[in-house]
Tab-separated table of C-alpha atoms in Angstrom:
chain	number	residue	atom	x	y	z
Z	1	MET	CA	0.351	-47.066	11.012
Z	2	SER	CA	-3.362	-46.098	10.931
Z	3	TYR	CA	-5.202	-43.372	12.733
Z	4	SER	CA	-8.767	-42.949	14.058
Z	5	VAL	CA	-11.112	-40.373	12.739
Z	6	GLY	CA	-10.678	-38.346	15.934
Z	7	GLN	CA	-6.889	-38.329	15.581
Z	8	VAL	CA	-7.097	-37.291	11.823
Z	9	ALA	CA	-9.540	-34.562	12.729
Z	10	GLY	CA	-7.023	-33.327	15.298
Z	11	PHE	CA	-4.038	-33.432	12.947
Z	12	ALA	CA	-5.920	-31.701	10.215
Z	13	GLY	CA	-7.842	-29.106	12.151
Z	14	VAL	CA	-11.163	-30.145	10.796
Z	15	THR	CA	-14.225	-31.733	12.479
Z	16	VAL	CA	-15.076	-35.388	12.600
Z	17	ARG	CA	-18.323	-34.458	10.990
Z	18	THR	CA	-16.402	-33.091	8.002
Z	19	LEU	CA	-14.407	-36.275	7.639
Z	20	HIS	CA	-17.608	-38.291	7.884
Z	21	HIS	CA	-19.104	-36.196	4.978
Z	22	TYR	CA	-16.026	-36.613	2.842
Z	23	ASP	CA	-16.391	-40.339	3.435
Z	24	ASP	CA	-20.112	-40.346	2.600
Z	25	ILE	CA	-19.630	-38.477	-0.758
Z	26	GLY	CA	-16.566	-40.605	-1.807
Z	27	LEU	CA	-14.094	-37.867	-1.577
Z	28	LEU	CA	-11.995	-39.338	1.230
Z	29	VAL	CA	-12.833	-42.993	2.046
Z	30	PRO	CA	-10.617	-44.376	4.762
Z	31	SER	CA	-8.467	-47.250	3.617
Z	32	GLU	CA	-9.220	-49.473	6.645
Z	33	ARG	CA	-11.941	-50.225	9.154
Z	34	SER	CA	-11.406	-51.519	12.686
Z	35	HIS	CA	-12.990	-54.844	13.872
Z	36	ALA	CA	-15.744	-52.657	15.285
Z	37	GLY	CA	-16.291	-50.963	11.883
Z	38	HIS	CA	-14.658	-47.737	12.824
Z	39	ARG	CA	-12.787	-45.573	10.249
Z	40	ARG	CA	-9.041	-45.887	10.171
Z	41	TYR	CA	-6.888	-43.665	7.931
Z	42	ASN	CA	-3.332	-44.514	6.661
Z	43	ASP	CA	-0.540	-42.168	5.447
Z	44	ALA	CA	-1.970	-42.212	1.808
Z	45	ASP	CA	-5.374	-41.017	3.202
Z	46	LEU	CA	-3.705	-38.245	5.026
Z	47	ASP	CA	-1.803	-37.181	1.869
Z	48	ARG	CA	-5.124	-37.067	0.083
Z	49	LEU	CA	-6.762	-35.081	2.929
Z	50	GLN	CA	-3.903	-32.562	2.627
Z	51	GLN	CA	-4.638	-32.202	-1.118
Z	52	ILE	CA	-8.373	-31.837	-0.429
Z	53	LEU	CA	-7.887	-29.129	2.241
Z	54	PHE	CA	-5.369	-27.209	0.043
Z	55	TYR	CA	-7.985	-26.980	-2.797
Z	56	ARG	CA	-10.733	-26.151	-0.371
Z	57	GLU	CA	-8.646	-23.341	1.018
Z	58	LEU	CA	-8.394	-21.857	-2.441
Z	59	GLY	CA	-12.122	-22.037	-2.832
Z	60	PHE	CA	-12.580	-25.073	-5.019
Z	61	PRO	CA	-16.027	-26.820	-4.674
Z	62	LEU	CA	-15.904	-30.408	-3.488
Z	63	ASP	CA	-16.993	-31.821	-6.874
Z	64	GLU	CA	-14.090	-29.995	-8.626
Z	65	VAL	CA	-11.655	-31.153	-5.914
Z	66	ALA	CA	-12.728	-34.818	-6.552
Z	67	ALA	CA	-12.277	-34.404	-10.200
Z	68	LEU	CA	-8.869	-32.942	-9.803
Z	69	LEU	CA	-7.656	-35.704	-7.435
Z	70	ASP	CA	-9.281	-38.566	-9.328
Z	71	ASP	CA	-7.931	-37.418	-12.641
Z	72	PRO	CA	-6.177	-40.591	-14.050
Z	73	ASP	CA	-3.714	-38.523	-16.191
Z	74	ALA	CA	-2.522	-36.454	-13.330
Z	75	ASP	CA	0.564	-37.478	-11.265
Z	76	PRO	CA	1.738	-36.166	-7.813
Z	77	ARG	CA	4.087	-33.729	-9.637
Z	78	GLU	CA	1.393	-32.309	-11.698
Z	79	HIS	CA	-0.637	-31.643	-8.429
Z	80	LEU	CA	2.474	-29.945	-6.865
Z	81	ARG	CA	2.946	-27.783	-9.988
Z	82	ARG	CA	-0.697	-26.852	-10.205
Z	83	GLN	CA	-0.694	-25.943	-6.391
Z	84	HIS	CA	2.452	-23.855	-6.760
Z	85	GLU	CA	0.859	-21.826	-9.500
Z	86	LEU	CA	-2.348	-21.378	-7.537
Z	87	LEU	CA	-0.442	-20.467	-4.387
Z	88	THR	CA	1.663	-17.887	-6.312
Z	89	ALA	CA	-1.357	-16.252	-7.648
Z	90	ARG	CA	-3.126	-16.275	-4.359
Z	91	ILE	CA	-0.062	-14.706	-2.704
Z	92	GLU	CA	0.070	-11.986	-5.253
Z	93	LYS	CA	-3.542	-11.161	-4.961
Z	94	LEU	CA	-3.298	-10.928	-1.186
Z	95	GLN	CA	-0.122	-8.730	-1.350
Z	96	LYS	CA	-2.163	-6.415	-3.554
Z	97	MET	CA	-5.091	-6.571	-1.186
Z	98	ALA	CA	-2.753	-5.865	1.769
Z	99	ALA	CA	-1.107	-2.912	-0.016
Z	100	ALA	CA	-4.504	-1.397	-0.640
Z	101	VAL	CA	-5.656	-1.767	2.898
Z	102	GLU	CA	-2.304	-0.306	4.152
Z	103	HIS	CA	-2.654	2.779	1.822
Z	104	ALA	CA	-6.184	3.228	3.078
Z	105	MET	CA	-5.077	3.234	6.563
Z	106	GLU	CA	-2.238	5.698	5.772
Z	107	ALA	CA	-4.624	7.999	3.952
Z	108	ARG	CA	-6.997	7.890	6.921
Z	109	THR	CA	-4.103	8.732	9.154
Z	110	MET	CA	-3.510	11.848	7.160
Z	111	GLY	CA	-7.153	12.672	7.120
Z	112	ILE	CA	-7.629	12.002	3.326
Z	113	ASN	CA	-11.166	10.835	3.164
Z	114	LEU	CA	-11.203	9.410	-0.459
Z	115	THR	CA	-11.779	6.082	-1.851
Z	116	PRO	CA	-8.691	4.302	-3.414
Z	117	GLU	CA	-10.145	4.968	-7.026
Z	118	GLU	CA	-10.593	8.727	-6.119
Z	119	ARG	CA	-7.014	8.909	-4.622
Z	120	PHE	CA	-5.655	7.366	-7.910
Z	121	GLU	CA	-7.781	9.784	-9.993
Z	122	VAL	CA	-6.439	12.720	-8.165
Z	123	PHE	CA	-2.867	11.823	-7.411
Z	124	GLY	CA	-2.073	9.065	-10.009
Z	125	ASP	CA	1.087	7.168	-8.631
Z	126	LYS	CA	2.188	10.054	-6.341
Z	127	ASP	CA	-0.098	8.951	-3.407
Z	128	PRO	CA	0.526	11.403	-0.490
Z	129	ALA	CA	-0.183	8.690	1.903
Z	130	GLN	CA	2.968	6.869	0.945
Z	131	TYR	CA	4.992	8.317	3.806
Z	132	ALA	CA	2.138	8.796	6.273
Z	133	GLU	CA	3.549	6.543	9.004
Z	134	GLU	CA	6.887	8.242	8.813
Z	135	THR	CA	5.200	11.710	8.780
Z	136	GLU	CA	3.219	10.793	11.907
Z	137	GLN	CA	6.410	9.631	13.645
Z	138	ARG	CA	8.366	12.719	12.867
Z	139	TRP	CA	5.779	15.456	13.386
Z	140	GLY	CA	2.825	13.697	14.901
Z	141	ASN	CA	3.133	15.584	18.198
Z	142	THR	CA	3.280	19.054	16.492
Z	143	GLU	CA	0.399	21.612	15.969
Z	144	ALA	CA	1.182	21.859	12.346
Z	145	TYR	CA	0.510	17.982	11.914
Z	146	ALA	CA	-2.637	18.276	13.817
Z	147	GLU	CA	-3.761	21.249	11.813
Z	148	SER	CA	-2.924	19.441	8.510
Z	149	ARG	CA	-5.114	16.593	9.508
Z	150	ARG	CA	-7.981	18.758	10.558
Z	151	ARG	CA	-8.063	20.566	7.192
Z	152	ALA	CA	-7.379	17.511	5.128
Z	153	ALA	CA	-10.409	15.657	6.748
Z	154	THR	CA	-12.695	18.385	5.320
Z	155	TYR	CA	-11.532	18.345	1.741
Z	156	THR	CA	-13.548	16.776	-1.055
Z	157	LYS	CA	-12.323	15.203	-4.186
Z	158	GLU	CA	-12.694	18.479	-5.995
Z	159	ASP	CA	-10.611	20.211	-3.303
Z	160	TRP	CA	-7.753	17.619	-3.661
Z	161	GLN	CA	-7.966	18.031	-7.461
Z	162	ARG	CA	-7.564	21.873	-7.157
Z	163	ILE	CA	-4.633	21.388	-4.775
Z	164	GLN	CA	-2.931	18.850	-7.294
Z	165	ALA	CA	-3.611	21.235	-10.128
Z	166	GLU	CA	-1.780	24.042	-8.257
Z	167	VAL	CA	1.107	21.631	-7.547
Z	168	ASP	CA	1.408	20.590	-11.113
Z	169	ASP	CA	1.220	24.144	-12.365
Z	170	TRP	CA	3.991	25.317	-9.815
Z	171	GLN	CA	6.176	22.483	-10.776
Z	172	GLU	CA	5.921	23.083	-14.498
Z	173	ARG	CA	6.819	26.912	-13.990
Z	174	TYR	CA	9.637	26.150	-11.545
Z	175	ALA	CA	11.191	23.572	-13.931
Z	176	ALA	CA	10.999	26.015	-16.799
Z	177	LEU	CA	12.665	28.695	-14.578
Z	178	VAL	CA	15.603	26.358	-13.903
Z	179	ALA	CA	15.717	25.220	-17.572
Z	180	ASP	CA	16.084	29.020	-18.568
Z	181	GLY	CA	19.006	29.454	-16.187
Z	182	GLU	CA	17.383	31.754	-13.765
Z	183	ARG	CA	19.345	32.321	-10.626
Z	184	PRO	CA	17.784	30.986	-7.396
Z	185	THR	CA	18.345	34.403	-5.801
Z	186	GLY	CA	16.570	36.197	-8.525
Z	187	GLU	CA	13.140	37.747	-8.104
Z	188	ALA	CA	11.283	35.042	-10.241
Z	189	ALA	CA	12.778	32.205	-8.301
Z	190	MET	CA	12.109	33.821	-4.921
Z	191	ASP	CA	8.519	34.555	-5.959
Z	192	LEU	CA	7.952	30.956	-6.770
Z	193	ALA	CA	9.527	30.015	-3.430
Z	194	GLU	CA	7.083	32.307	-1.759
Z	195	GLU	CA	4.201	30.699	-3.800
Z	196	HIS	CA	5.500	27.257	-2.498
Z	197	ARG	CA	5.224	28.437	1.098
Z	198	GLU	CA	1.746	30.054	0.517
Z	199	HIS	CA	0.546	26.860	-0.942
Z	200	ILE	CA	1.323	24.752	2.071
Z	201	SER	CA	0.087	27.521	4.408
Z	202	ARG	CA	-3.240	27.853	2.522
Z	203	TRP	CA	-4.072	24.137	2.355
Z	204	TYR	CA	-2.335	22.365	5.219
Z	205	PHE	CA	-0.831	24.497	7.988
Z	206	GLU	CA	0.859	27.908	8.458
Z	207	VAL	CA	4.449	27.815	7.406
Z	208	PRO	CA	6.571	30.545	8.996
Z	209	TYR	CA	9.799	31.493	7.098
Z	210	GLU	CA	11.952	29.712	9.738
Z	211	MET	CA	9.925	26.461	9.174
Z	212	HIS	CA	10.303	27.041	5.370
Z	213	ARG	CA	14.012	27.220	5.792
Z	214	CYS	CA	13.919	23.834	7.509
Z	215	PHE	CA	11.949	22.438	4.666
Z	216	ALA	CA	14.470	23.806	2.136
Z	217	ASP	CA	17.359	22.039	3.933
Z	218	MET	CA	15.332	18.690	4.074
Z	219	TYR	CA	14.644	18.945	0.303
Z	220	VAL	CA	18.272	18.448	-0.191
Z	221	SER	CA	19.516	16.335	2.780
Z	222	ASP	CA	16.608	13.693	2.385
Z	223	GLU	CA	17.360	11.644	-0.720
Z	224	ARG	CA	13.696	10.896	-1.306
Z	225	PHE	CA	12.740	14.669	-1.419
Z	226	LYS	CA	15.902	15.388	-3.446
Z	227	ALA	CA	14.815	12.680	-5.997
Z	228	TYR	CA	11.260	14.001	-6.091
Z	229	TYR	CA	12.321	17.558	-6.948
Z	230	ASP	CA	15.312	16.534	-9.174
Z	231	ALA	CA	12.895	14.352	-11.170
Z	232	MET	CA	11.238	17.696	-12.360
Z	233	ARG	CA	14.565	19.008	-13.555
Z	234	PRO	CA	18.100	17.926	-12.558
Z	235	GLY	CA	19.400	20.282	-9.795
Z	236	LEU	CA	16.006	21.573	-9.040
Z	237	ALA	CA	16.223	20.486	-5.280
Z	238	GLU	CA	19.342	22.522	-4.676
Z	239	HIS	CA	17.979	25.510	-6.637
Z	240	LEU	CA	14.783	25.435	-4.754
Z	241	ARG	CA	16.652	25.250	-1.398
Z	242	GLU	CA	18.584	28.370	-2.349
Z	243	ALA	CA	15.609	30.203	-3.564
Z	244	ILE	CA	13.597	29.469	-0.244
Z	245	LEU	CA	16.600	30.647	1.790
Z	246	ALA	CA	16.836	33.864	-0.211
Z	247	ASN	CA	13.156	34.503	-0.154
Z	248	ALA	CA	13.023	34.013	3.654
Z	249	GLU	CA	16.001	36.456	4.158
Z	250	ARG	CA	14.183	38.934	1.719
Z	251	ARG	CA	10.872	38.724	3.635
Z	252	THR	CA	12.346	38.850	7.198
Z	253	ALA	CA	15.149	41.343	6.704
Z	254	GLY	CA	14.846	44.214	9.196
Z	255	SER	CA	12.063	42.361	11.152
């Protein structure tokens, strides 16, 4: 079985001109010619073309492709092994690129106008865009979400560094409070709970006490939030919930 240059071009998704060029430079010389002198390709030629197109897809220059395919010491299994290694590396690179683009899209959704390098510099491995899509799905229609996006879009890298510094300082002090055995209904814990509410209100959106109560329940019921807070100190998520509820009761009593 042999195939014309037009048929092969159709099979491989290349142009007839490309096949002519490969023939002219000796990269893919058809094994047969018709009585009229037209190129005819057999199955071995198609196998070689597949190899050529694979290496070309990975960015190899034509002269390097020829050297690889014409290496007398290489057998078909060696080509397959090399191709597998190259494909694996390519897939890993593309996955990292896709992840970077996805994070950039999520950050834009949240209104965080920082480069990937700046986000890493500010947040490290705690990228706030990690749950951007879920956040939009859950609260995208709320005024609080819209206000958060409006504010975030105006913040510079220095603003985000200040925000993160406040978070780090608060976390350190709350973890120390739990370690010291302070009760969640004590003044110190309730004051830090109020500071937690004020931080969100100052930088993102106004948090009434009823909303803060909802946050408190979520910090325990949602395993991801619970893991986040408990990573600071075991039991901190539940402790914070009780402190937020006590602080809200203290602040709204009699109102």
